[in-house]
Amino acid sequence: MKPFHYFSKEVSMSHSHSIEDILLTVAQRYIGTNPSRPPAYRVTRKNSIKKDQHHRYVFPVLEMFPEIQPGQKVYAWAKLWAEEDHTFPFLLTCLGPVRLYHNGVKRFGSTHEEESTDIRLSLDLVKGWNHFVLEIEKGLHGCGAVFGTGNRKNYPYHFFSPSLDRDGEEGWIYTKPMEETLDSVPSLSCKESSTGCNWFPKKTRLLENEGQLANIYGLKTGYSAYAWTKIECCSLEPLILKGKTYGPLKLYVNGQKLFQNEEQGEIDISVTVPIGLHDVVVESECGNHNWGFLLELISNQAELQIPYDVKGISSPWLFLGPFPKDETIKISDYMSMDTVAVNKDRDTFFWCSENGDNVRAFLENPLFGKWNYPLGVTLYGLLEVAKELSKSEVIDYVLNHIEFATSRYEYSKWDQKQYGAAGINNQLSDIDSLDDCGSFGALMILANKQRPLKGAGKIAETIADYIMNQQSRLADGALYRQIGVSRKMDNTMWCDDMYMSVPFLLGYAELTKDGSYVDEAVRQLLLYKNYLYIEENQLMSHVYHVKEKKPTLTTWGRGNGWVLFSLTELLKVLPDHHEHYPEILTFYRQFAEGCLKVQGSHGLWHQVLTDPESYEESSCTSMFIYAFANGVRFGWIDDKEPYIQAIMSGWKGLTERAIDKQGNVYGVCQGSSYSFSNSYYKHELPWKLNDTHGIGIVLLAGTETMRMLKSQVKLVENVNIG
């Protein structure tokens, strides 16, 4: 067999480096590539074009324009950002004749047979802005379209308003029905007027002689609302705030009330503040005929500025309300921009000073702040490394990532309800699989012990309820996927789902002091053994097909890793007096022995465990190292020596063949589908550089190797002392 190398040995993270140095290099590379950044806040205008639950935009042209005639067309235009050139799968449903243009070039035109069907389109996105135009025509049988990501939860793309007039806004703009065809389809950002078309929704500006709160909320006698801006001051000279109020008003600077008026009138106050940024809050009450205010800062050394970076906004003010006057509101509770304001009428978030313009949060970081199952393991690895090496800054990074998601859970549920699909927490806000909740939920419970995380308690309850009461089960109680991500995945049971459920159940049992969740974890692992364990080679089949009532008999490396990983997590907490402890321990030992037998010649395990010609795969290698190291350290393995050798050989293989000097991790299989053939895993399921399915488990493998070595040293020392 021809030797396979991911890189030249000269650039490897050689075995001469200490384990600590290797772990820190991998961890620091990941953090440096994915710095801590807040969400992107964008203006979203009141628009008939919204996302559906699958994160695709719905163009309900017949509802928008009931008068549209056959042959007339509506154009919809938006842009999408790409970090690099790549091909991406989109999904287009034609509800009548539809043509799709990408960067000015027609990429698709529907035939009569393709109307009312889903069309998968692989489009080559270019680095930077990509402009999309849909030409939606009234046909004989319908009119409209649904368009967007073909990978809803992994890549829930949101589109941006494409014109220079609306720079920074989220959403599509569109024309009214027209007879003629556009002479030139827009392919880059420009002024809307230059296209020769009027584009909607129209921007509604506040007139200077109107109260802006009446413009935003209407007349709401008996209600109040809040406006928030900041003063950026470069001088210690007094500042003048001057303007008028259209109803009762209170004005605060840095929480201190400086002005109050019980009716309409003039505002003219002087304030001195230190150099820097300062919060200005106006509490405005609706009068009998109007409400709101005008306020100007008179100074050459200071200016009003938007209090949070909101893209697409033209005013320095954000507005929150309306609230019944008898409700006590503490505006500072909402200045973190992660909390929906709840009142007896309706829940609300911040608005702009234009009618119908909401502020929304979007996750635009590639990884930081994202909630998904591979990141659950990635951050688990970072957290354990940081704890072992006393790196408080890494612990803070992990906790901040998790709290980015947990603190915005309630907001994301509200956003989903308002707009069809949330711009943030796309998986957490719409749990419909174990992938959506279990792995990251287990991490969340573990991290919550480091410091209380906002929202974590309620989310844990939600996930527990989903796993115990909502996830599909067979008659014997085994978890399975009645509905999969694709129709091919319907009615299947995956090794992967042990890690997507068991660690969370164990964490929730500790959190609630309820041992029944441990019992459920035990039950699931033993049920999965019944369906997927292959006795003759002591390995697991990746998938069991429920409808066909047979396992695939494919020994995919990471699939086996998920199960041995989960067994390890269970044995760490399962009392030895538990009625199923002997059975679980025997399963672990038999399975570990099977994995030991198929370790590759370079210390790594292969993508297909029983096929040494398949590529050396880093994530399953790391999972087996982790499981073996725990087994040695906790005494689950009687004959330790072969496993210690396997651990050291595996770690040496990783550091010489799969981790380079910069801390890049190679050879991690990308996310998978499944097959009854090993050929799919070997030839059609490639590895990816720095894939999050592998980084964290590499860190866990190194950490557990380090802990195991320390435990063996202590054991020898104790023997010598004895």
XYZ file of C-alpha atoms in Angstrom:
722
model
C 0.000 0.000 0.000
C 1.323 3.454 -0.921
C 2.036 5.491 2.241
C -0.378 8.378 2.808
C 0.685 11.711 4.289
C -1.379 14.799 5.086
C 1.761 16.946 5.063
C 5.537 16.721 5.071
C 7.026 15.402 8.302
C 9.137 18.582 8.531
C 6.044 20.640 9.429
C 4.474 18.157 11.824
C 3.790 18.796 15.485
C 6.466 16.250 16.322
C 6.408 13.974 19.330
C 9.294 15.941 20.820
C 6.856 18.672 21.825
C 5.248 18.231 25.224
C 1.571 17.327 25.298
C 0.859 20.650 27.001
C 2.533 22.635 24.191
C 0.636 20.722 21.520
C -2.713 21.219 23.227
C -2.126 24.933 23.730
C -1.073 25.379 20.103
C -4.219 23.677 18.813
C -6.427 25.586 21.271
C -4.842 28.965 20.543
C -5.071 28.440 16.785
C -8.789 27.735 17.102
C -9.460 30.745 19.336
C -7.328 33.037 17.179
C -9.253 31.980 14.083
C -12.618 32.383 15.811
C -12.382 35.459 18.025
C -15.123 36.469 20.418
C -17.506 38.799 18.560
C -21.094 39.907 19.248
C -24.008 39.212 16.908
C -24.624 41.449 13.927
C -27.644 43.695 14.484
C -29.493 44.751 11.345
C -32.602 46.657 10.381
C -35.376 44.470 8.962
C -38.249 46.336 7.321
C -41.871 45.288 7.466
C -42.013 43.045 4.421
C -44.293 40.388 2.968
C -41.222 38.348 2.026
C -40.255 36.316 5.105
C -38.431 33.083 5.844
C -40.189 29.785 6.352
C -39.155 27.307 9.051
C -36.528 25.865 6.688
C -34.756 29.236 6.419
C -35.880 29.823 2.833
C -37.530 33.074 1.767
C -41.165 32.864 0.678
C -42.306 35.183 -2.138
C -46.132 35.169 -1.861
C -46.705 37.266 -4.979
C -50.409 36.445 -5.294
C -50.995 37.660 -1.737
C -48.845 40.736 -2.267
C -50.462 41.643 -5.617
C -53.867 39.950 -6.083
C -54.393 42.080 -9.186
C -51.358 40.690 -11.046
C -52.231 39.567 -14.588
C -50.931 36.559 -16.579
C -47.599 37.428 -18.164
C -46.811 40.188 -15.683
C -43.615 39.857 -13.659
C -42.387 40.830 -10.228
C -38.643 41.159 -9.645
C -37.067 40.437 -6.261
C -33.437 41.422 -5.608
C -31.030 40.689 -2.735
C -27.369 39.962 -2.099
C -25.444 37.331 -0.147
C -21.923 37.491 1.265
C -19.400 34.676 0.726
C -16.121 34.458 2.637
C -14.495 32.560 -0.233
C -15.207 31.082 -3.643
C -17.227 27.903 -3.198
C -20.150 25.922 -4.544
C -23.286 25.932 -2.407
C -26.613 24.043 -2.679
C -29.720 26.211 -2.954
C -33.325 25.075 -3.086
C -35.908 26.784 -5.299
C -39.607 26.002 -5.349
C -41.421 27.455 -8.353
C -45.099 28.273 -7.799
C -45.344 29.487 -11.380
C -42.811 30.547 -14.036
C -39.559 31.602 -12.321
C -36.147 32.661 -13.589
C -33.133 33.016 -11.317
C -30.199 35.360 -12.014
C -26.903 35.276 -10.151
C -24.543 38.222 -10.619
C -26.451 39.230 -13.736
C -26.350 35.812 -15.420
C -29.439 33.618 -15.780
C -28.780 30.379 -13.899
C -32.228 28.820 -14.079
C -35.528 29.134 -15.911
C -38.426 26.887 -14.987
C -40.302 24.674 -17.382
C -43.988 23.919 -16.975
C -43.092 20.529 -15.459
C -40.874 22.184 -12.833
C -43.601 24.407 -11.439
C -44.701 23.415 -7.914
C -41.597 21.260 -7.493
C -38.370 21.658 -5.505
C -35.341 22.384 -7.684
C -31.866 21.842 -6.196
C -29.326 24.249 -7.637
C -25.581 24.124 -6.981
C -24.339 27.664 -7.588
C -20.746 28.871 -7.645
C -20.576 31.729 -5.142
C -17.731 34.199 -5.549
C -15.795 35.721 -2.688
C -17.554 38.902 -1.604
C -21.059 39.975 -2.603
C -23.276 37.764 -4.739
C -26.390 39.383 -6.206
C -29.545 37.332 -6.784
C -32.603 38.378 -8.780
C -35.773 36.328 -9.070
C -38.098 37.042 -11.998
C -41.482 35.729 -10.853
C -44.163 35.619 -13.525
C -47.922 35.062 -13.276
C -48.577 31.748 -15.009
C -51.714 29.812 -15.785
C -51.675 27.941 -12.489
C -49.907 30.170 -9.999
C -47.333 32.800 -9.136
C -44.645 32.886 -6.486
C -41.498 31.178 -5.294
C -39.623 29.895 -2.269
C -35.845 30.286 -2.424
C -32.831 30.004 -0.167
C -30.438 27.626 1.486
C -30.553 23.952 0.626
C -28.935 23.176 3.987
C -31.292 24.860 6.392
C -29.818 24.294 9.835
C -26.149 24.074 9.032
C -26.138 27.127 6.749
C -29.277 29.191 7.411
C -28.232 31.988 5.068
C -29.922 35.362 5.320
C -29.897 37.765 2.395
C -29.228 41.497 2.502
C -30.928 44.431 0.866
C -28.768 44.978 -2.216
C -28.993 48.680 -3.017
C -26.823 51.510 -1.750
C -30.016 53.162 -0.472
C -30.514 50.399 2.128
C -26.960 49.413 2.919
C -26.778 47.074 5.903
C -30.442 46.036 6.003
C -31.606 42.431 5.936
C -34.105 41.176 3.391
C -35.218 41.342 -0.226
C -36.567 44.301 -2.158
C -39.078 43.903 -4.963
C -40.978 45.655 -7.741
C -44.666 45.918 -8.408
C -46.043 43.770 -11.260
C -44.764 44.984 -14.626
C -45.391 44.049 -18.251
C -41.890 44.677 -19.522
C -38.734 42.683 -18.864
C -35.828 44.437 -17.179
C -33.295 45.644 -19.727
C -30.472 44.962 -17.316
C -30.751 42.667 -14.305
C -28.915 44.234 -11.323
C -25.588 42.527 -10.653
C -23.967 44.904 -8.167
C -24.913 47.416 -5.512
C -26.127 50.717 -6.916
C -28.722 53.401 -6.297
C -32.224 52.063 -6.823
C -33.033 54.942 -9.137
C -30.329 53.813 -11.558
C -32.190 50.535 -12.250
C -35.179 52.315 -13.769
C -37.531 50.651 -11.249
C -39.284 51.573 -8.055
C -38.357 49.113 -5.306
C -40.365 48.172 -2.243
C -40.905 48.167 0.699
C -40.666 51.928 0.697
C -38.655 53.695 3.359
C -40.959 55.819 5.543
C -39.215 58.767 7.112
C -40.340 60.727 10.158
C -41.373 64.312 9.472
C -39.646 66.857 11.671
C -42.905 68.210 13.059
C -44.235 64.810 14.138
C -43.656 62.844 17.309
C -41.642 59.818 16.255
C -43.282 57.529 18.810
C -46.696 58.227 17.304
C -45.122 57.355 13.954
C -43.732 54.054 15.289
C -46.462 52.864 17.648
C -49.496 54.983 16.861
C -51.403 56.880 19.550
C -51.329 54.755 22.710
C -52.823 56.802 25.537
C -51.837 55.341 28.873
C -48.580 53.929 27.483
C -44.948 54.920 27.595
C -41.850 53.997 25.573
C -38.107 54.436 25.854
C -35.512 55.902 23.511
C -31.810 55.178 23.911
C -28.737 56.800 22.434
C -25.181 57.559 23.516
C -23.162 60.735 23.793
C -19.603 60.401 22.583
C -17.759 63.209 24.328
C -14.213 64.429 23.662
C -14.188 67.415 26.052
C -15.037 68.385 29.618
C -16.930 71.464 28.417
C -20.678 71.576 29.257
C -23.009 70.105 26.630
C -26.380 71.520 25.637
C -29.319 69.198 24.909
C -32.002 71.180 23.128
C -35.320 70.278 21.499
C -38.996 69.724 22.226
C -41.277 67.090 23.691
C -44.722 66.183 22.309
C -45.945 64.729 25.600
C -44.813 63.939 29.159
C -41.112 63.096 29.199
C -38.194 62.214 31.486
C -34.563 62.378 30.367
C -31.714 60.446 31.991
C -27.960 60.564 31.445
C -26.049 57.566 32.823
C -29.111 56.646 34.874
C -29.466 60.084 36.533
C -32.668 62.020 35.808
C -31.767 65.472 34.475
C -35.061 66.687 33.024
C -38.804 66.081 33.420
C -41.805 67.686 31.770
C -45.463 66.769 32.320
C -46.750 68.109 29.004
C -45.591 69.341 25.616
C -42.811 71.864 25.779
C -39.228 72.824 25.124
C -36.117 70.941 26.228
C -33.045 73.002 27.044
C -30.584 71.562 29.546
C -26.852 71.682 30.191
C -24.858 68.624 31.236
C -21.182 67.969 31.947
C -19.879 64.441 31.505
C -16.402 62.876 31.463
C -14.667 62.126 28.197
C -16.007 58.897 26.706
C -19.375 57.267 25.969
C -22.492 57.962 28.032
C -26.016 56.543 27.929
C -28.904 58.895 27.260
C -32.388 57.502 27.882
C -35.674 59.280 27.253
C -38.873 57.941 28.816
C -41.789 59.330 26.822
C -45.461 59.060 27.717
C -48.284 59.201 25.182
C -50.427 62.282 25.549
C -53.916 62.844 24.205
C -52.817 63.874 20.708
C -49.143 62.985 20.225
C -45.971 61.696 21.829
C -42.275 61.572 21.210
C -39.590 64.247 21.100
C -36.935 66.028 19.085
C -33.501 66.342 20.675
C -30.291 67.915 19.408
C -26.852 67.954 21.014
C -25.228 71.385 20.796
C -21.451 70.871 20.936
C -18.426 70.795 18.678
C -16.761 68.257 20.963
C -19.510 65.666 21.252
C -22.140 63.872 19.183
C -25.051 61.511 19.548
C -24.357 58.055 18.179
C -26.176 54.754 17.886
C -25.801 52.978 21.259
C -25.160 49.603 19.635
C -23.736 48.851 16.203
C -26.905 48.393 14.154
C -26.363 48.139 10.409
C -28.825 49.875 8.128
C -29.967 52.480 10.641
C -30.054 56.181 9.837
C -30.824 57.569 13.301
C -28.758 57.515 16.512
C -31.800 56.366 18.520
C -33.186 52.936 19.393
C -36.736 52.633 20.729
C -38.333 50.088 23.048
C -42.021 49.808 23.857
C -44.838 50.521 24.198
C -45.488 49.587 27.815
C -48.599 50.233 29.938
C -47.823 53.048 32.356
C -48.587 50.834 35.337
C -45.781 48.392 34.444
C -42.368 49.024 35.960
C -39.670 48.810 33.309
C -35.944 48.912 33.964
C -34.440 49.890 30.631
C -30.948 48.833 31.697
C -32.174 45.201 31.668
C -32.415 45.421 27.888
C -29.246 47.324 27.040
C -27.345 44.058 26.624
C -29.405 43.607 23.429
C -30.122 39.961 24.212
C -33.503 40.206 25.936
C -37.051 40.586 24.668
C -39.184 43.028 26.648
C -42.281 41.265 27.983
C -45.487 43.072 28.856
C -49.156 42.171 29.155
C -49.940 43.260 25.587
C -47.099 41.748 23.575
C -43.398 41.000 23.654
C -41.158 43.436 21.835
C -37.569 44.232 20.901
C -35.872 47.430 19.742
C -37.207 49.504 16.863
C -35.760 52.230 14.660
C -37.336 55.633 14.126
C -38.973 54.572 10.873
C -42.361 52.900 10.688
C -42.179 49.115 10.854
C -38.403 48.887 11.054
C -37.231 46.362 13.598
C -33.751 45.696 14.876
C -32.833 41.989 14.667
C -29.837 39.943 15.782
C -28.063 37.695 13.291
C -25.281 35.208 13.831
C -22.690 36.114 11.210
C -19.643 34.677 12.979
C -18.549 31.436 11.278
C -18.307 29.609 14.620
C -18.207 31.825 17.719
C -21.648 31.895 19.340
C -22.983 29.056 17.190
C -24.892 26.188 18.794
C -24.465 22.801 17.079
C -23.361 19.307 18.010
C -19.743 19.328 16.726
C -19.102 22.577 18.590
C -20.406 20.882 21.719
C -17.369 18.595 21.565
C -14.993 21.324 20.330
C -15.735 23.515 23.337
C -15.737 20.528 25.678
C -12.145 19.909 24.609
C -11.188 23.545 25.073
C -12.801 23.610 28.515
C -11.019 20.472 29.731
C -7.643 21.673 28.428
C -8.161 25.042 30.114
C -9.105 23.434 33.418
C -6.158 21.031 33.316
C -3.637 23.739 32.426
C -5.245 26.516 34.534
C -5.920 28.809 31.574
C -8.694 31.065 32.855
C -8.809 33.096 29.635
C -9.684 29.954 27.656
C -12.374 29.029 30.174
C -13.844 32.529 29.761
C -13.768 32.159 25.974
C -15.724 28.902 26.171
C -18.262 30.275 28.659
C -18.746 33.429 26.591
C -19.397 31.359 23.466
C -22.018 29.277 25.261
C -23.672 32.279 26.928
C -23.809 34.026 23.550
C -26.396 31.358 22.669
C -28.104 30.706 25.999
C -28.669 34.365 26.874
C -30.436 34.894 23.538
C -32.632 31.801 23.667
C -35.853 33.644 24.535
C -35.034 36.333 22.007
C -34.464 33.728 19.272
C -37.827 32.071 19.997
C -39.490 35.470 19.691
C -37.573 36.248 16.498
C -38.587 32.897 15.008
C -42.242 33.610 15.767
C -42.062 37.073 14.222
C -40.073 36.277 11.084
C -40.564 32.572 10.339
C -37.028 31.517 11.264
C -34.660 32.985 13.815
C -31.604 34.939 12.741
C -29.699 33.464 15.673
C -29.795 30.121 17.504
C -31.235 28.480 14.404
C -30.945 24.991 15.929
C -31.650 25.774 19.564
C -34.782 27.766 18.711
C -36.164 24.985 16.492
C -35.253 21.639 18.080
C -36.442 18.714 15.966
C -33.579 16.240 16.331
C -31.035 15.034 18.869
C -28.344 16.782 16.809
C -30.015 20.088 17.677
C -29.740 19.748 21.419
C -27.901 16.889 23.128
C -24.188 17.437 22.539
C -24.139 21.199 23.077
C -26.677 20.862 25.882
C -24.324 18.513 27.743
C -21.516 21.049 27.341
C -23.827 23.818 28.599
C -24.598 21.915 31.812
C -20.896 21.250 32.374
C -19.973 24.885 31.739
C -22.772 26.152 33.967
C -20.843 24.678 36.910
C -17.988 27.101 36.139
C -20.333 30.077 36.375
C -24.119 30.435 36.069
C -25.003 31.028 32.422
C -27.996 33.203 31.575
C -30.841 31.059 30.245
C -29.129 27.694 30.826
C -31.663 26.332 33.318
C -34.697 26.736 31.097
C -32.839 25.403 28.069
C -31.787 22.291 29.999
C -35.438 21.653 30.915
C -36.464 22.093 27.277
C -33.831 19.651 26.015
C -34.675 17.059 28.683
C -38.327 17.245 27.728
C -37.449 16.863 24.044
C -35.258 13.782 24.544
C -37.602 12.080 26.999
C -40.990 12.983 25.529
C -40.705 14.178 21.940
C -37.874 12.413 20.107
C -39.119 9.428 18.074
C -38.781 6.009 19.723
C -39.298 2.404 18.717
C -41.680 0.165 20.635
C -38.869 -0.877 22.995
C -38.011 2.766 23.733
C -34.913 3.042 21.527
C -34.331 6.535 20.149
C -34.373 6.743 16.366
C -34.862 9.153 13.485
C -38.392 8.721 12.200
C -37.907 11.941 10.243
C -34.345 12.626 9.093
C -32.589 15.667 7.681
C -33.263 14.164 4.236
C -35.820 11.548 3.218
C -33.039 8.982 2.888
C -32.404 9.348 6.621
C -36.010 8.653 7.619
C -36.553 5.578 9.816
C -32.938 5.075 10.799
C -30.968 4.613 14.017
C -27.426 6.047 14.156
C -24.444 5.354 16.394
C -23.971 9.136 16.470
C -27.140 9.600 18.504
C -25.605 8.002 21.550
C -23.390 11.050 21.993
C -26.313 13.290 21.044
C -28.293 11.970 24.027
C -26.288 10.070 26.664
C -23.926 12.830 27.921
C -26.826 15.271 28.259
C -28.898 12.741 30.211
C -25.960 12.209 32.564
C -25.442 15.937 33.060
C -29.139 16.539 33.623
C -29.261 13.723 36.173
C -26.520 15.470 38.151
C -28.202 18.855 37.761
C -31.604 17.637 38.975
C -30.380 14.893 41.339
C -32.696 12.537 39.450
C -31.121 9.146 38.782
C -33.817 8.155 36.278
C -31.906 10.059 33.596
C -28.844 7.881 34.244
C -31.111 4.840 33.939
C -32.294 6.153 30.571
C -28.708 6.611 29.375
C -27.914 3.011 30.365
C -31.056 1.792 28.647
C -30.240 3.537 25.382
C -26.675 2.232 25.186
C -27.807 -1.344 25.774
C -30.624 -1.002 23.240
C -28.213 0.368 20.657
C -25.898 -2.554 21.328
C -28.757 -4.914 20.482
C -29.360 -3.234 17.143
C -25.866 -2.258 16.019
C -23.171 -4.357 17.705
C -21.373 -6.797 15.376
C -20.287 -9.708 17.567
C -17.694 -11.225 15.236
C -15.447 -8.139 15.144
C -16.655 -6.419 18.338
C -17.470 -3.198 16.484
C -20.627 -1.222 15.767
C -22.515 -0.891 12.515
C -22.960 2.802 11.780
C -26.718 2.705 11.113
C -29.687 0.404 11.617
C -32.490 0.811 9.068
C -35.748 0.506 10.962
C -38.001 -0.032 7.950
C -35.714 -2.634 6.396
C -34.999 -4.116 9.840
C -31.279 -4.549 9.289
C -27.983 -2.851 10.176
C -25.746 -1.465 7.452
C -22.764 -3.468 8.806
C -20.492 -0.523 7.941
C -17.801 0.065 10.565
C -17.360 3.804 10.195
C -14.634 5.103 12.486
C -16.338 8.119 14.030
C -19.647 6.290 14.405
C -17.868 3.714 16.559
C -16.072 6.538 18.334
C -19.333 8.207 19.348
C -20.485 5.029 21.101
C -17.222 4.268 22.922
C -17.009 7.961 23.873
C -20.551 7.773 25.314
C -19.815 4.549 27.199
C -16.818 6.308 28.725
C -18.903 9.271 29.876
C -21.427 6.875 31.400
C -18.888 4.765 33.282
C -17.373 7.902 34.837
C -20.625 8.525 36.731
C -22.393 5.142 36.883
C -22.307 3.714 40.448
C -20.786 0.252 40.575
C -23.841 -0.911 42.539
C -26.167 0.015 39.627
C -28.020 -3.079 38.425
C -26.649 -2.700 34.889
C -23.105 -1.696 35.830
C -21.617 -5.147 35.067
C -23.348 -5.223 31.679
C -22.163 -1.736 30.755
C -18.607 -2.480 31.902
C -18.565 -5.703 29.874
C -19.838 -3.820 26.818
C -17.083 -1.227 27.232
C -14.382 -3.886 27.578
C -15.569 -5.958 24.618
C -15.960 -2.903 22.423
C -12.588 -1.445 23.455
C -10.960 -4.759 22.637
C -12.539 -4.712 19.181
C -11.273 -1.177 18.568
C -7.805 -2.103 19.815
C -7.569 -4.892 17.238
C -8.039 -2.555 14.273
C -5.562 0.179 15.221
C -3.476 1.120 12.176
C 0.258 0.626 11.719
C 1.012 4.325 12.356
C -1.051 4.439 15.543
C -4.107 6.013 13.933
C -7.399 4.291 13.190
C -8.887 4.316 9.717
C -12.003 5.902 8.256
C -13.422 2.403 7.752
C -12.070 0.554 10.779
C -11.768 -2.782 9.016
C -10.181 -1.346 5.851
C -6.529 -0.269 6.323
C -6.559 1.242 2.832
C -9.088 3.866 3.853
C -7.577 7.104 5.101
C -6.245 7.614 8.619
C -8.980 9.494 10.450
C -8.253 11.833 13.328
C -11.582 12.145 15.145
C -12.137 8.422 15.753
C -8.453 8.042 16.648
C -8.903 10.718 19.298
C -12.112 9.178 20.618
C -10.441 5.798 21.072
C -7.415 7.386 22.782
C -9.781 9.275 25.102
C -11.795 6.164 25.950
C -8.718 3.987 26.491
C -7.012 6.608 28.682
C -10.083 6.849 30.893
C -10.251 3.071 31.064
C -6.665 2.826 32.242
C -6.988 5.706 34.699
C -10.247 4.514 36.298
C -9.331 0.828 36.305
C -12.013 -0.420 33.907
C -9.376 -2.369 31.973
C -7.670 -5.372 33.565
C -4.733 -5.811 31.171
C -3.647 -2.180 30.884
C -0.362 -2.518 28.998
C -1.726 -3.065 25.446
C -4.032 -0.071 25.901
C -1.282 2.178 27.244
C 0.808 1.275 24.196
C -2.182 1.984 21.919
C -2.735 5.380 23.585
C 0.899 6.425 23.205
C 1.105 5.104 19.645
C -2.140 6.893 18.769
C -1.002 10.199 20.245
C 2.352 9.896 18.470
C 0.521 9.201 15.211
C -1.705 12.249 15.643
C 1.155 14.614 16.427
C 3.406 13.340 13.647
C 0.842 12.753 10.898
C -2.290 14.836 11.606
C -1.285 17.999 13.540
C 1.112 20.535 12.064
C 3.293 23.142 13.771
C 0.576 25.801 13.581
C -1.914 23.580 15.399
C -3.961 22.711 12.305
C -5.764 19.378 12.569
C -5.920 17.216 9.436
C -7.794 14.063 8.546
C -11.151 14.750 10.232
C -14.033 13.225 8.317
C -16.692 15.751 7.407
C -20.322 15.349 8.508
C -21.804 12.212 7.035
C -24.853 10.602 5.583
C -24.860 6.804 5.657
C -24.634 3.818 3.348
C -24.832 0.045 3.299
C -21.490 0.118 1.466
C -18.047 0.799 2.941
C -17.177 2.416 -0.375
C -19.245 5.509 0.503
C -17.222 6.136 3.670
C -13.925 5.359 1.966
C -14.324 7.226 -1.319
C -17.238 9.690 -1.024
C -16.819 11.030 2.503
C -13.610 13.099 2.502
C -11.707 14.659 5.363
C -11.611 18.404 6.081
C -8.936 20.606 7.575
C -9.778 21.889 11.082
C -13.251 20.429 11.020
C -15.037 20.975 14.333
C -15.920 17.276 14.478
C -12.272 16.696 15.377
C -10.575 19.649 17.062
C -12.222 19.254 20.458
C -11.821 15.504 20.656
C -8.128 15.852 19.758
C -7.851 18.187 22.748
C -9.735 15.726 24.948
C -7.506 12.869 23.787
C -4.370 14.830 24.695
C -5.793 15.942 28.025
C -6.791 12.417 29.013
C -3.422 11.053 27.880
C -1.754 13.603 30.133
C -4.030 12.675 33.059
C -3.441 8.971 32.499
C 0.335 9.419 32.513
C 0.127 11.396 35.754
C -2.023 8.704 37.331
C 0.484 5.994 36.384
C 3.344 8.006 37.880
C 1.383 8.367 41.125
C 0.611 4.657 41.074
C 4.305 3.802 40.791
C 5.168 6.286 43.528
C 2.573 4.748 45.836
C 3.914 1.256 45.124
C 7.470 2.404 45.882
C 6.363 4.065 49.105
C 4.488 0.945 50.076
